[in-house]
mmCIF file with all atom_site columns, C-alpha atoms in Angstrom:
data_model
loop_
_atom_site.group_PDB
_atom_site.id
_atom_site.type_symbol
_atom_site.label_atom_id
_atom_site.label_alt_id
_atom_site.label_comp_id
_atom_site.label_asym_id
_atom_site.label_entity_id
_atom_site.label_seq_id
_atom_site.pdbx_PDB_ins_code
_atom_site.Cartn_x
_atom_site.Cartn_y
_atom_site.Cartn_z
_atom_site.occupancy
_atom_site.B_iso_or_equiv
_atom_site.pdbx_formal_charge
_atom_site.auth_seq_id
_atom_site.auth_comp_id
_atom_site.auth_asym_id
_atom_site.auth_atom_id
_atom_site.pdbx_PDB_model_num
ATOM 1   C CA . UNK V 1 1   ? -0.024  0.052  -0.054  1.00 80.00 ? 932  UNK V CA 1
ATOM 2   C CA . UNK V 1 2   ? 1.004   3.671  -0.118  1.00 90.00 ? 933  UNK V CA 1
ATOM 3   C CA . UNK V 1 3   ? 3.781   5.300  1.722   1.00 95.00 ? 934  UNK V CA 1
ATOM 4   C CA . UNK V 1 4   ? 3.093   8.271  3.917   1.00 97.00 ? 935  UNK V CA 1
ATOM 5   C CA . UNK V 1 5   ? 5.638   11.070 4.510   1.00 97.00 ? 936  UNK V CA 1
ATOM 6   C CA . UNK V 1 6   ? 4.799   13.168 7.597   1.00 98.00 ? 937  UNK V CA 1
ATOM 7   C CA . UNK V 1 7   ? 6.369   16.594 7.825   1.00 98.00 ? 938  UNK V CA 1
ATOM 8   C CA . UNK V 1 8   ? 6.148   18.616 11.063  1.00 98.00 ? 939  UNK V CA 1
ATOM 9   C CA . UNK V 1 9   ? 5.721   22.287 10.369  1.00 98.00 ? 940  UNK V CA 1
ATOM 10  C CA . UNK V 1 10  ? 8.850   24.493 10.555  1.00 98.00 ? 941  UNK V CA 1
ATOM 11  C CA . UNK V 1 11  ? 9.818   26.345 13.679  1.00 97.00 ? 942  UNK V CA 1
ATOM 12  C CA . UNK V 1 12  ? 7.111   28.783 14.694  1.00 98.00 ? 943  UNK V CA 1
ATOM 13  C CA . UNK V 1 13  ? 6.988   32.124 16.579  1.00 97.00 ? 944  UNK V CA 1
ATOM 14  C CA . UNK V 1 14  ? 5.182   30.022 19.406  1.00 97.00 ? 945  UNK V CA 1
ATOM 15  C CA . UNK V 1 15  ? 8.081   27.536 19.434  1.00 96.00 ? 946  UNK V CA 1
ATOM 16  C CA . UNK V 1 16  ? 10.675  30.255 20.068  1.00 95.00 ? 947  UNK V CA 1
ATOM 17  C CA . UNK V 1 17  ? 8.464   32.066 22.586  1.00 96.00 ? 948  UNK V CA 1
ATOM 18  C CA . UNK V 1 18  ? 7.855   28.859 24.610  1.00 96.00 ? 949  UNK V CA 1
ATOM 19  C CA . UNK V 1 19  ? 4.130   28.970 24.057  1.00 96.00 ? 950  UNK V CA 1
ATOM 20  C CA . UNK V 1 20  ? 1.650   26.156 23.612  1.00 97.00 ? 951  UNK V CA 1
ATOM 21  C CA . UNK V 1 21  ? 0.074   27.385 20.372  1.00 96.00 ? 952  UNK V CA 1
ATOM 22  C CA . UNK V 1 22  ? -2.728  24.888 19.732  1.00 96.00 ? 953  UNK V CA 1
ATOM 23  C CA . UNK V 1 23  ? -5.351  26.391 17.421  1.00 97.00 ? 954  UNK V CA 1
ATOM 24  C CA . UNK V 1 24  ? -4.376  30.009 18.330  1.00 96.00 ? 955  UNK V CA 1
ATOM 25  C CA . UNK V 1 25  ? -4.676  31.996 15.116  1.00 95.00 ? 956  UNK V CA 1
ATOM 26  C CA . UNK V 1 26  ? -1.880  34.021 13.641  1.00 95.00 ? 957  UNK V CA 1
ATOM 27  C CA . UNK V 1 27  ? 1.058   31.661 14.653  1.00 97.00 ? 958  UNK V CA 1
ATOM 28  C CA . UNK V 1 28  ? 3.474   31.844 11.809  1.00 98.00 ? 959  UNK V CA 1
ATOM 29  C CA . UNK V 1 29  ? 6.874   30.453 10.974  1.00 98.00 ? 960  UNK V CA 1
ATOM 30  C CA . UNK V 1 30  ? 9.779   32.521 12.306  1.00 97.00 ? 961  UNK V CA 1
ATOM 31  C CA . UNK V 1 31  ? 12.811  33.364 10.085  1.00 97.00 ? 962  UNK V CA 1
ATOM 32  C CA . UNK V 1 32  ? 14.491  30.043 10.857  1.00 97.00 ? 963  UNK V CA 1
ATOM 33  C CA . UNK V 1 33  ? 11.301  28.062 10.195  1.00 98.00 ? 964  UNK V CA 1
ATOM 34  C CA . UNK V 1 34  ? 10.871  29.883 6.895   1.00 98.00 ? 965  UNK V CA 1
ATOM 35  C CA . UNK V 1 35  ? 14.313  28.787 5.917   1.00 98.00 ? 966  UNK V CA 1
ATOM 36  C CA . UNK V 1 36  ? 13.464  25.149 6.907   1.00 97.00 ? 967  UNK V CA 1
ATOM 37  C CA . UNK V 1 37  ? 10.417  25.315 4.715   1.00 98.00 ? 968  UNK V CA 1
ATOM 38  C CA . UNK V 1 38  ? 12.456  26.769 1.840   1.00 98.00 ? 969  UNK V CA 1
ATOM 39  C CA . UNK V 1 39  ? 14.783  23.835 2.048   1.00 96.00 ? 970  UNK V CA 1
ATOM 40  C CA . UNK V 1 40  ? 12.008  21.190 1.992   1.00 96.00 ? 971  UNK V CA 1
ATOM 41  C CA . UNK V 1 41  ? 11.560  20.995 -1.881  1.00 96.00 ? 972  UNK V CA 1
ATOM 42  C CA . UNK V 1 42  ? 15.306  20.130 -2.185  1.00 94.00 ? 973  UNK V CA 1
ATOM 43  C CA . UNK V 1 43  ? 15.086  17.545 0.502   1.00 94.00 ? 974  UNK V CA 1
ATOM 44  C CA . UNK V 1 44  ? 12.180  15.823 -1.291  1.00 95.00 ? 975  UNK V CA 1
ATOM 45  C CA . UNK V 1 45  ? 13.342  16.372 -4.827  1.00 93.00 ? 976  UNK V CA 1
ATOM 46  C CA . UNK V 1 46  ? 13.787  12.706 -5.704  1.00 88.00 ? 977  UNK V CA 1
ATOM 47  C CA . UNK V 1 47  ? 10.388  11.651 -4.263  1.00 93.00 ? 978  UNK V CA 1
ATOM 48  C CA . UNK V 1 48  ? 7.355   11.591 -6.558  1.00 94.00 ? 979  UNK V CA 1
ATOM 49  C CA . UNK V 1 49  ? 4.356   12.712 -4.583  1.00 96.00 ? 980  UNK V CA 1
ATOM 50  C CA . UNK V 1 50  ? 0.793   11.736 -5.487  1.00 97.00 ? 981  UNK V CA 1
ATOM 51  C CA . UNK V 1 51  ? -0.762  14.329 -3.189  1.00 98.00 ? 982  UNK V CA 1
ATOM 52  C CA . UNK V 1 52  ? -0.164  16.646 -0.241  1.00 98.00 ? 983  UNK V CA 1
ATOM 53  C CA . UNK V 1 53  ? -2.481  16.993 2.652   1.00 98.00 ? 984  UNK V CA 1
ATOM 54  C CA . UNK V 1 54  ? -2.063  19.704 5.408   1.00 98.00 ? 985  UNK V CA 1
ATOM 55  C CA . UNK V 1 55  ? -3.431  20.860 8.646   1.00 98.00 ? 986  UNK V CA 1
ATOM 56  C CA . UNK V 1 56  ? -5.406  24.111 8.229   1.00 98.00 ? 987  UNK V CA 1
ATOM 57  C CA . UNK V 1 57  ? -3.246  25.981 10.544  1.00 98.00 ? 988  UNK V CA 1
ATOM 58  C CA . UNK V 1 58  ? -1.072  28.875 9.197   1.00 98.00 ? 989  UNK V CA 1
ATOM 59  C CA . UNK V 1 59  ? 2.287   27.357 10.241  1.00 98.00 ? 990  UNK V CA 1
ATOM 60  C CA . UNK V 1 60  ? 1.610   24.236 8.248   1.00 98.00 ? 991  UNK V CA 1
ATOM 61  C CA . UNK V 1 61  ? 0.329   26.132 5.276   1.00 98.00 ? 992  UNK V CA 1
ATOM 62  C CA . UNK V 1 62  ? 3.489   28.252 5.321   1.00 98.00 ? 993  UNK V CA 1
ATOM 63  C CA . UNK V 1 63  ? 5.680   25.140 5.584   1.00 98.00 ? 994  UNK V CA 1
ATOM 64  C CA . UNK V 1 64  ? 4.111   23.526 2.568   1.00 98.00 ? 995  UNK V CA 1
ATOM 65  C CA . UNK V 1 65  ? 4.030   26.624 0.398   1.00 98.00 ? 996  UNK V CA 1
ATOM 66  C CA . UNK V 1 66  ? 7.539   26.357 -1.120  1.00 98.00 ? 997  UNK V CA 1
ATOM 67  C CA . UNK V 1 67  ? 6.904   22.720 -1.965  1.00 98.00 ? 998  UNK V CA 1
ATOM 68  C CA . UNK V 1 68  ? 3.598   23.580 -3.650  1.00 98.00 ? 999  UNK V CA 1
ATOM 69  C CA . UNK V 1 69  ? 5.303   26.441 -5.567  1.00 98.00 ? 1000 UNK V CA 1
ATOM 70  C CA . UNK V 1 70  ? 8.010   24.006 -6.709  1.00 97.00 ? 1001 UNK V CA 1
ATOM 71  C CA . UNK V 1 71  ? 5.410   21.418 -7.884  1.00 97.00 ? 1002 UNK V CA 1
ATOM 72  C CA . UNK V 1 72  ? 2.445   23.434 -9.219  1.00 95.00 ? 1003 UNK V CA 1
ATOM 73  C CA . UNK V 1 73  ? 0.591   20.327 -10.390 1.00 95.00 ? 1004 UNK V CA 1
ATOM 74  C CA . UNK V 1 74  ? 0.652   18.606 -7.092  1.00 97.00 ? 1005 UNK V CA 1
ATOM 75  C CA . UNK V 1 75  ? -2.857  17.891 -5.740  1.00 96.00 ? 1006 UNK V CA 1
ATOM 76  C CA . UNK V 1 76  ? -3.282  19.786 -2.424  1.00 97.00 ? 1007 UNK V CA 1
ATOM 77  C CA . UNK V 1 77  ? -5.885  19.152 0.313   1.00 98.00 ? 1008 UNK V CA 1
ATOM 78  C CA . UNK V 1 78  ? -6.596  20.424 3.743   1.00 98.00 ? 1009 UNK V CA 1
ATOM 79  C CA . UNK V 1 79  ? -7.872  18.208 6.505   1.00 98.00 ? 1010 UNK V CA 1
ATOM 80  C CA . UNK V 1 80  ? -8.786  19.404 10.035  1.00 98.00 ? 1011 UNK V CA 1
ATOM 81  C CA . UNK V 1 81  ? -8.220  15.914 11.477  1.00 98.00 ? 1012 UNK V CA 1
ATOM 82  C CA . UNK V 1 82  ? -4.487  16.458 11.309  1.00 98.00 ? 1013 UNK V CA 1
ATOM 83  C CA . UNK V 1 83  ? -4.779  19.873 12.833  1.00 98.00 ? 1014 UNK V CA 1
ATOM 84  C CA . UNK V 1 84  ? -3.049  20.420 16.231  1.00 98.00 ? 1015 UNK V CA 1
ATOM 85  C CA . UNK V 1 85  ? -4.478  19.001 19.428  1.00 98.00 ? 1016 UNK V CA 1
ATOM 86  C CA . UNK V 1 86  ? -7.211  21.212 20.818  1.00 98.00 ? 1017 UNK V CA 1
ATOM 87  C CA . UNK V 1 87  ? -5.555  22.300 24.015  1.00 97.00 ? 1018 UNK V CA 1
ATOM 88  C CA . UNK V 1 88  ? -8.485  24.440 25.104  1.00 97.00 ? 1019 UNK V CA 1
ATOM 89  C CA . UNK V 1 89  ? -7.758  26.696 28.136  1.00 97.00 ? 1020 UNK V CA 1
ATOM 90  C CA . UNK V 1 90  ? -4.041  25.760 27.800  1.00 97.00 ? 1021 UNK V CA 1
ATOM 91  C CA . UNK V 1 91  ? -3.712  27.364 24.395  1.00 97.00 ? 1022 UNK V CA 1
ATOM 92  C CA . UNK V 1 92  ? -1.425  30.382 24.105  1.00 96.00 ? 1023 UNK V CA 1
ATOM 93  C CA . UNK V 1 93  ? -0.019  29.803 27.668  1.00 96.00 ? 1024 UNK V CA 1
ATOM 94  C CA . UNK V 1 94  ? 3.683   29.531 28.451  1.00 97.00 ? 1025 UNK V CA 1
ATOM 95  C CA . UNK V 1 95  ? 4.945   26.080 28.711  1.00 96.00 ? 1026 UNK V CA 1
ATOM 96  C CA . UNK V 1 96  ? 6.971   27.057 31.770  1.00 95.00 ? 1027 UNK V CA 1
ATOM 97  C CA . UNK V 1 97  ? 3.732   27.852 33.548  1.00 96.00 ? 1028 UNK V CA 1
ATOM 98  C CA . UNK V 1 98  ? 1.987   24.791 32.343  1.00 96.00 ? 1029 UNK V CA 1
ATOM 99  C CA . UNK V 1 99  ? 4.729   22.673 33.726  1.00 95.00 ? 1030 UNK V CA 1
ATOM 100 C CA . UNK V 1 100 ? 3.423   23.474 37.284  1.00 95.00 ? 1031 UNK V CA 1
ATOM 101 C CA . UNK V 1 101 ? -0.121  22.358 36.469  1.00 96.00 ? 1032 UNK V CA 1
ATOM 102 C CA . UNK V 1 102 ? -1.068  18.945 38.065  1.00 97.00 ? 1033 UNK V CA 1
ATOM 103 C CA . UNK V 1 103 ? -2.443  17.802 34.749  1.00 97.00 ? 1034 UNK V CA 1
ATOM 104 C CA . UNK V 1 104 ? 0.989   18.069 33.112  1.00 97.00 ? 1035 UNK V CA 1
ATOM 105 C CA . UNK V 1 105 ? 2.097   14.924 35.085  1.00 96.00 ? 1036 UNK V CA 1
ATOM 106 C CA . UNK V 1 106 ? -0.752  13.066 33.513  1.00 97.00 ? 1037 UNK V CA 1
ATOM 107 C CA . UNK V 1 107 ? 0.061   14.353 30.048  1.00 97.00 ? 1038 UNK V CA 1
ATOM 108 C CA . UNK V 1 108 ? 3.556   13.172 30.388  1.00 96.00 ? 1039 UNK V CA 1
ATOM 109 C CA . UNK V 1 109 ? 3.160   9.819  32.265  1.00 96.00 ? 1040 UNK V CA 1
ATOM 110 C CA . UNK V 1 110 ? -0.499  8.667  31.428  1.00 97.00 ? 1041 UNK V CA 1
ATOM 111 C CA . UNK V 1 111 ? -1.574  10.664 28.310  1.00 97.00 ? 1042 UNK V CA 1
ATOM 112 C CA . UNK V 1 112 ? -4.401  8.233  27.509  1.00 98.00 ? 1043 UNK V CA 1
ATOM 113 C CA . UNK V 1 113 ? -6.113  9.637  30.607  1.00 98.00 ? 1044 UNK V CA 1
ATOM 114 C CA . UNK V 1 114 ? -5.345  13.305 29.888  1.00 98.00 ? 1045 UNK V CA 1
ATOM 115 C CA . UNK V 1 115 ? -8.090  15.683 28.642  1.00 98.00 ? 1046 UNK V CA 1
ATOM 116 C CA . UNK V 1 116 ? -7.422  19.394 28.355  1.00 98.00 ? 1047 UNK V CA 1
ATOM 117 C CA . UNK V 1 117 ? -9.846  21.804 30.046  1.00 97.00 ? 1048 UNK V CA 1
ATOM 118 C CA . UNK V 1 118 ? -12.034 23.272 27.452  1.00 98.00 ? 1049 UNK V CA 1
ATOM 119 C CA . UNK V 1 119 ? -10.306 21.159 24.747  1.00 98.00 ? 1050 UNK V CA 1
ATOM 120 C CA . UNK V 1 120 ? -10.050 17.509 23.749  1.00 98.00 ? 1051 UNK V CA 1
ATOM 121 C CA . UNK V 1 121 ? -8.513  14.334 25.211  1.00 98.00 ? 1052 UNK V CA 1
ATOM 122 C CA . UNK V 1 122 ? -5.352  12.956 23.886  1.00 98.00 ? 1053 UNK V CA 1
ATOM 123 C CA . UNK V 1 123 ? -7.120  9.737  22.960  1.00 98.00 ? 1054 UNK V CA 1
ATOM 124 C CA . UNK V 1 124 ? -9.471  11.721 20.837  1.00 98.00 ? 1055 UNK V CA 1
ATOM 125 C CA . UNK V 1 125 ? -6.544  13.526 19.183  1.00 98.00 ? 1056 UNK V CA 1
ATOM 126 C CA . UNK V 1 126 ? -4.866  10.252 18.266  1.00 98.00 ? 1057 UNK V CA 1
ATOM 127 C CA . UNK V 1 127 ? -8.116  8.630  17.119  1.00 98.00 ? 1058 UNK V CA 1
ATOM 128 C CA . UNK V 1 128 ? -9.039  11.425 14.596  1.00 98.00 ? 1059 UNK V CA 1
ATOM 129 C CA . UNK V 1 129 ? -5.417  11.625 13.325  1.00 98.00 ? 1060 UNK V CA 1
ATOM 130 C CA . UNK V 1 130 ? -5.019  7.907  12.724  1.00 98.00 ? 1061 UNK V CA 1
ATOM 131 C CA . UNK V 1 131 ? -8.480  7.689  11.119  1.00 98.00 ? 1062 UNK V CA 1
ATOM 132 C CA . UNK V 1 132 ? -7.430  10.556 8.819   1.00 98.00 ? 1063 UNK V CA 1
ATOM 133 C CA . UNK V 1 133 ? -4.262  8.680  7.856   1.00 98.00 ? 1064 UNK V CA 1
ATOM 134 C CA . UNK V 1 134 ? -5.886  5.423  7.255   1.00 96.00 ? 1065 UNK V CA 1
ATOM 135 C CA . UNK V 1 135 ? -8.625  6.990  5.034   1.00 97.00 ? 1066 UNK V CA 1
ATOM 136 C CA . UNK V 1 136 ? -6.141  9.017  3.002   1.00 97.00 ? 1067 UNK V CA 1
ATOM 137 C CA . UNK V 1 137 ? -3.890  6.022  2.677   1.00 96.00 ? 1068 UNK V CA 1
ATOM 138 C CA . UNK V 1 138 ? -6.713  3.858  1.191   1.00 95.00 ? 1069 UNK V CA 1
ATOM 139 C CA . UNK V 1 139 ? -7.712  6.686  -1.098  1.00 96.00 ? 1070 UNK V CA 1
ATOM 140 C CA . UNK V 1 140 ? -4.156  7.282  -2.460  1.00 96.00 ? 1071 UNK V CA 1
ATOM 141 C CA . UNK V 1 141 ? -3.658  3.571  -2.877  1.00 95.00 ? 1072 UNK V CA 1
ATOM 142 C CA . UNK V 1 142 ? -6.987  3.190  -4.875  1.00 95.00 ? 1073 UNK V CA 1
ATOM 143 C CA . UNK V 1 143 ? -6.312  6.217  -7.007  1.00 96.00 ? 1074 UNK V CA 1
ATOM 144 C CA . UNK V 1 144 ? -2.510  6.053  -7.578  1.00 95.00 ? 1075 UNK V CA 1
ATOM 145 C CA . UNK V 1 145 ? -1.458  2.383  -6.831  1.00 92.00 ? 1076 UNK V CA 1
ATOM 146 C CA . UNK V 1 146 ? 0.370   0.687  -4.032  1.00 89.00 ? 1077 UNK V CA 1
ATOM 147 C CA . UNK V 1 147 ? 3.770   2.264  -4.889  1.00 92.00 ? 1078 UNK V CA 1
ATOM 148 C CA . UNK V 1 148 ? 2.422   5.839  -4.444  1.00 95.00 ? 1079 UNK V CA 1
ATOM 149 C CA . UNK V 1 149 ? 3.864   8.283  -1.895  1.00 96.00 ? 1080 UNK V CA 1
ATOM 150 C CA . UNK V 1 150 ? 1.895   11.110 -0.354  1.00 97.00 ? 1081 UNK V CA 1
ATOM 151 C CA . UNK V 1 151 ? 2.686   13.748 2.189   1.00 98.00 ? 1082 UNK V CA 1
ATOM 152 C CA . UNK V 1 152 ? 0.935   15.162 5.248   1.00 98.00 ? 1083 UNK V CA 1
ATOM 153 C CA . UNK V 1 153 ? 2.136   18.336 6.982   1.00 98.00 ? 1084 UNK V CA 1
ATOM 154 C CA . UNK V 1 154 ? 1.036   18.366 10.569  1.00 98.00 ? 1085 UNK V CA 1
ATOM 155 C CA . UNK V 1 155 ? 2.150   18.959 14.281  1.00 98.00 ? 1086 UNK V CA 1
ATOM 156 C CA . UNK V 1 156 ? 4.432   17.327 16.798  1.00 97.00 ? 1087 UNK V CA 1
ATOM 157 C CA . UNK V 1 157 ? 1.843   15.652 19.006  1.00 97.00 ? 1088 UNK V CA 1
ATOM 158 C CA . UNK V 1 158 ? -0.147  14.544 15.976  1.00 98.00 ? 1089 UNK V CA 1
ATOM 159 C CA . UNK V 1 159 ? 2.805   13.048 14.286  1.00 98.00 ? 1090 UNK V CA 1
ATOM 160 C CA . UNK V 1 160 ? 3.978   11.326 17.478  1.00 98.00 ? 1091 UNK V CA 1
ATOM 161 C CA . UNK V 1 161 ? 0.624   9.745  18.043  1.00 98.00 ? 1092 UNK V CA 1
ATOM 162 C CA . UNK V 1 162 ? 0.496   8.420  14.410  1.00 98.00 ? 1093 UNK V CA 1
ATOM 163 C CA . UNK V 1 163 ? 3.908   6.925  14.887  1.00 98.00 ? 1094 UNK V CA 1
ATOM 164 C CA . UNK V 1 164 ? 2.805   5.299  18.144  1.00 98.00 ? 1095 UNK V CA 1
ATOM 165 C CA . UNK V 1 165 ? -0.099  3.668  16.350  1.00 98.00 ? 1096 UNK V CA 1
ATOM 166 C CA . UNK V 1 166 ? 2.168   2.554  13.489  1.00 97.00 ? 1097 UNK V CA 1
ATOM 167 C CA . UNK V 1 167 ? 4.534   0.893  16.007  1.00 97.00 ? 1098 UNK V CA 1
ATOM 168 C CA . UNK V 1 168 ? 1.716   -0.711 18.013  1.00 97.00 ? 1099 UNK V CA 1
ATOM 169 C CA . UNK V 1 169 ? 2.704   1.377  21.047  1.00 97.00 ? 1100 UNK V CA 1
ATOM 170 C CA . UNK V 1 170 ? 0.153   2.256  23.696  1.00 98.00 ? 1101 UNK V CA 1
ATOM 171 C CA . UNK V 1 171 ? -0.585  6.050  23.707  1.00 98.00 ? 1102 UNK V CA 1
ATOM 172 C CA . UNK V 1 172 ? 0.913   6.160  27.180  1.00 98.00 ? 1103 UNK V CA 1
ATOM 173 C CA . UNK V 1 173 ? 4.320   5.617  25.600  1.00 97.00 ? 1104 UNK V CA 1
ATOM 174 C CA . UNK V 1 174 ? 4.074   8.221  22.759  1.00 97.00 ? 1105 UNK V CA 1
ATOM 175 C CA . UNK V 1 175 ? 6.000   10.845 24.878  1.00 95.00 ? 1106 UNK V CA 1
ATOM 176 C CA . UNK V 1 176 ? 9.084   8.761  24.241  1.00 96.00 ? 1107 UNK V CA 1
ATOM 177 C CA . UNK V 1 177 ? 8.976   9.844  20.591  1.00 96.00 ? 1108 UNK V CA 1
ATOM 178 C CA . UNK V 1 178 ? 10.399  13.138 19.466  1.00 95.00 ? 1109 UNK V CA 1
ATOM 179 C CA . UNK V 1 179 ? 10.173  14.944 16.145  1.00 96.00 ? 1110 UNK V CA 1
ATOM 180 C CA . UNK V 1 180 ? 11.905  18.286 15.352  1.00 95.00 ? 1111 UNK V CA 1
ATOM 181 C CA . UNK V 1 181 ? 10.365  21.136 13.331  1.00 96.00 ? 1112 UNK V CA 1
ATOM 182 C CA . UNK V 1 182 ? 10.333  20.458 9.692   1.00 97.00 ? 1113 UNK V CA 1
ATOM 183 C CA . UNK V 1 183 ? 11.540  16.892 10.259  1.00 97.00 ? 1114 UNK V CA 1
ATOM 184 C CA . UNK V 1 184 ? 10.472  14.031 7.940   1.00 97.00 ? 1115 UNK V CA 1
ATOM 185 C CA . UNK V 1 185 ? 8.854   10.887 9.217   1.00 97.00 ? 1116 UNK V CA 1
ATOM 186 C CA . UNK V 1 186 ? 7.960   8.016  6.784   1.00 96.00 ? 1117 UNK V CA 1
ATOM 187 C CA . UNK V 1 187 ? 5.584   5.187  7.344   1.00 97.00 ? 1118 UNK V CA 1
ATOM 188 C CA . UNK V 1 188 ? 4.813   2.443  4.736   1.00 96.00 ? 1119 UNK V CA 1
ATOM 189 C CA . UNK V 1 189 ? 1.417   0.823  5.232   1.00 93.00 ? 1120 UNK V CA 1
ATOM 190 C CA . UNK V 1 190 ? 0.815   -2.823 4.163   1.00 91.00 ? 1121 UNK V CA 1
ATOM 191 C CA . UNK V 1 191 ? -2.324  -4.948 4.368   1.00 89.00 ? 1122 UNK V CA 1
ATOM 192 C CA . UNK V 1 192 ? -0.903  -6.641 7.573   1.00 92.00 ? 1123 UNK V CA 1
ATOM 193 C CA . UNK V 1 193 ? 1.140   -3.977 9.344   1.00 94.00 ? 1124 UNK V CA 1
ATOM 194 C CA . UNK V 1 194 ? 2.883   -0.586 8.969   1.00 96.00 ? 1125 UNK V CA 1
ATOM 195 C CA . UNK V 1 195 ? 6.667   -0.090 8.767   1.00 96.00 ? 1126 UNK V CA 1
ATOM 196 C CA . UNK V 1 196 ? 8.456   2.936  10.140  1.00 97.00 ? 1127 UNK V CA 1
ATOM 197 C CA . UNK V 1 197 ? 11.013  3.935  7.580   1.00 95.00 ? 1128 UNK V CA 1
ATOM 198 C CA . UNK V 1 198 ? 12.163  7.314  8.956   1.00 95.00 ? 1129 UNK V CA 1
ATOM 199 C CA . UNK V 1 199 ? 11.655  9.058  12.166  1.00 97.00 ? 1130 UNK V CA 1
ATOM 200 C CA . UNK V 1 200 ? 12.220  12.834 12.759  1.00 95.00 ? 1131 UNK V CA 1
ATOM 201 C CA . UNK V 1 201 ? 14.789  13.018 10.008  1.00 94.00 ? 1132 UNK V CA 1
ATOM 202 C CA . UNK V 1 202 ? 16.160  16.482 9.630   1.00 91.00 ? 1133 UNK V CA 1
ATOM 203 C CA . UNK V 1 203 ? 19.310  15.600 7.649   1.00 83.00 ? 1134 UNK V CA 1
ATOM 204 C CA . UNK V 1 204 ? 21.684  16.866 10.406  1.00 65.00 ? 1135 UNK V CA 1
ATOM 205 C CA . UNK V 1 205 ? 22.687  15.968 13.930  1.00 65.00 ? 1136 UNK V CA 1
ATOM 206 C CA . UNK V 1 206 ? 22.914  19.586 15.449  1.00 65.00 ? 1137 UNK V CA 1
ATOM 207 C CA . UNK V 1 207 ? 20.491  18.721 18.252  1.00 59.00 ? 1138 UNK V CA 1
ATOM 208 C CA . UNK V 1 208 ? 23.040  16.346 19.719  1.00 62.00 ? 1139 UNK V CA 1
ATOM 209 C CA . UNK V 1 209 ? 25.859  19.047 19.979  1.00 67.00 ? 1140 UNK V CA 1
ATOM 210 C CA . UNK V 1 210 ? 26.307  20.447 23.521  1.00 66.00 ? 1141 UNK V CA 1
ATOM 211 C CA . UNK V 1 211 ? 24.473  23.730 24.129  1.00 60.00 ? 1142 UNK V CA 1
ATOM 212 C CA . UNK V 1 212 ? 26.116  26.684 25.733  1.00 62.00 ? 1143 UNK V CA 1
ATOM 213 C CA . UNK V 1 213 ? 22.813  27.709 27.420  1.00 55.00 ? 1144 UNK V CA 1
ATOM 214 C CA . UNK V 1 214 ? 19.730  25.745 28.380  1.00 49.00 ? 1145 UNK V CA 1
ATOM 215 C CA . UNK V 1 215 ? 17.082  25.641 25.725  1.00 49.00 ? 1146 UNK V CA 1
ATOM 216 C CA . UNK V 1 216 ? 13.898  27.518 26.513  1.00 50.00 ? 1147 UNK V CA 1
ATOM 217 C CA . UNK V 1 217 ? 11.773  24.450 25.791  1.00 53.00 ? 1148 UNK V CA 1
ATOM 218 C CA . UNK V 1 218 ? 13.969  21.851 27.582  1.00 52.00 ? 1149 UNK V CA 1
ATOM 219 C CA . UNK V 1 219 ? 12.501  18.562 26.731  1.00 55.00 ? 1150 UNK V CA 1
ATOM 220 C CA . UNK V 1 220 ? 13.107  14.815 26.439  1.00 49.00 ? 1151 UNK V CA 1
ATOM 221 C CA . UNK V 1 221 ? 16.269  15.220 24.285  1.00 47.00 ? 1152 UNK V CA 1
ATOM 222 C CA . UNK V 1 222 ? 17.731  17.046 27.276  1.00 51.00 ? 1153 UNK V CA 1
ATOM 223 C CA . UNK V 1 223 ? 16.627  14.548 29.989  1.00 55.00 ? 1154 UNK V CA 1
ATOM 224 C CA . UNK V 1 224 ? 13.529  16.416 30.946  1.00 69.00 ? 1155 UNK V CA 1
ATOM 225 C CA . UNK V 1 225 ? 9.778   15.843 30.086  1.00 79.00 ? 1156 UNK V CA 1
ATOM 226 C CA . UNK V 1 226 ? 8.534   15.793 26.535  1.00 76.00 ? 1157 UNK V CA 1
ATOM 227 C CA . UNK V 1 227 ? 7.542   19.276 25.311  1.00 77.00 ? 1158 UNK V CA 1
ATOM 228 C CA . UNK V 1 228 ? 3.785   19.325 24.787  1.00 73.00 ? 1159 UNK V CA 1
ATOM 229 C CA . UNK V 1 229 ? 3.105   20.367 21.171  1.00 71.00 ? 1160 UNK V CA 1
ATOM 230 C CA . UNK V 1 230 ? 6.702   19.587 20.235  1.00 67.00 ? 1161 UNK V CA 1
ATOM 231 C CA . UNK V 1 231 ? 9.959   21.582 20.899  1.00 70.00 ? 1162 UNK V CA 1
ATOM 232 C CA . UNK V 1 232 ? 11.670  24.257 18.834  1.00 66.00 ? 1163 UNK V CA 1
ATOM 233 C CA . UNK V 1 233 ? 14.511  21.884 17.721  1.00 67.00 ? 1164 UNK V CA 1
ATOM 234 C CA . UNK V 1 234 ? 18.171  22.690 17.282  1.00 52.00 ? 1165 UNK V CA 1
ATOM 235 C CA . UNK V 1 235 ? 19.105  26.253 16.495  1.00 55.00 ? 1166 UNK V CA 1
#
């Protein structure tokens, strides 16, 4: 069956400000994120794409714009089901403040039981995202054949939850997965099981270099908790 390429949006103004963006309007790519997006067509130059599907949020549309400009004939669709988690009352708040909320411990250690006040549960987030992937996978397979490749541009927690499903992992383990901004994750679906081909591939190892100062969104890669919504990546 078809192969899915998942691209997390490039670094956003919310990432660098340490905010949990969610569905807050007006969150765009920052200068570094725009550069990441501009490099995406070159990174995927050798990959024939049958279609591109994106979250409706601005930072995803801006990430995909250079690729669509480079491939004017590429079919482009928007699907709300791969939009960011609805964080409800947490949206727009500083991650440093949210770290003190009792719910954050549940989000980190038992996410299948976590529901955001005024928002959705993490189980609901994963269910809609996986349903979206499965439906699009079947559609692409039927319309373009089993060797087809298609792309989805989405968000950190969404991609992590899709990867967890593909690996047969319980949602309670998904915080062990990390994907940087504008990283590429690839999953090939077959009639019997999915295969994870790439995970969070940015083409470099800058995030492994020692940092002179602590990152504002210290997360799992630094020995802390996973960053809800995804971190800002290496600078």
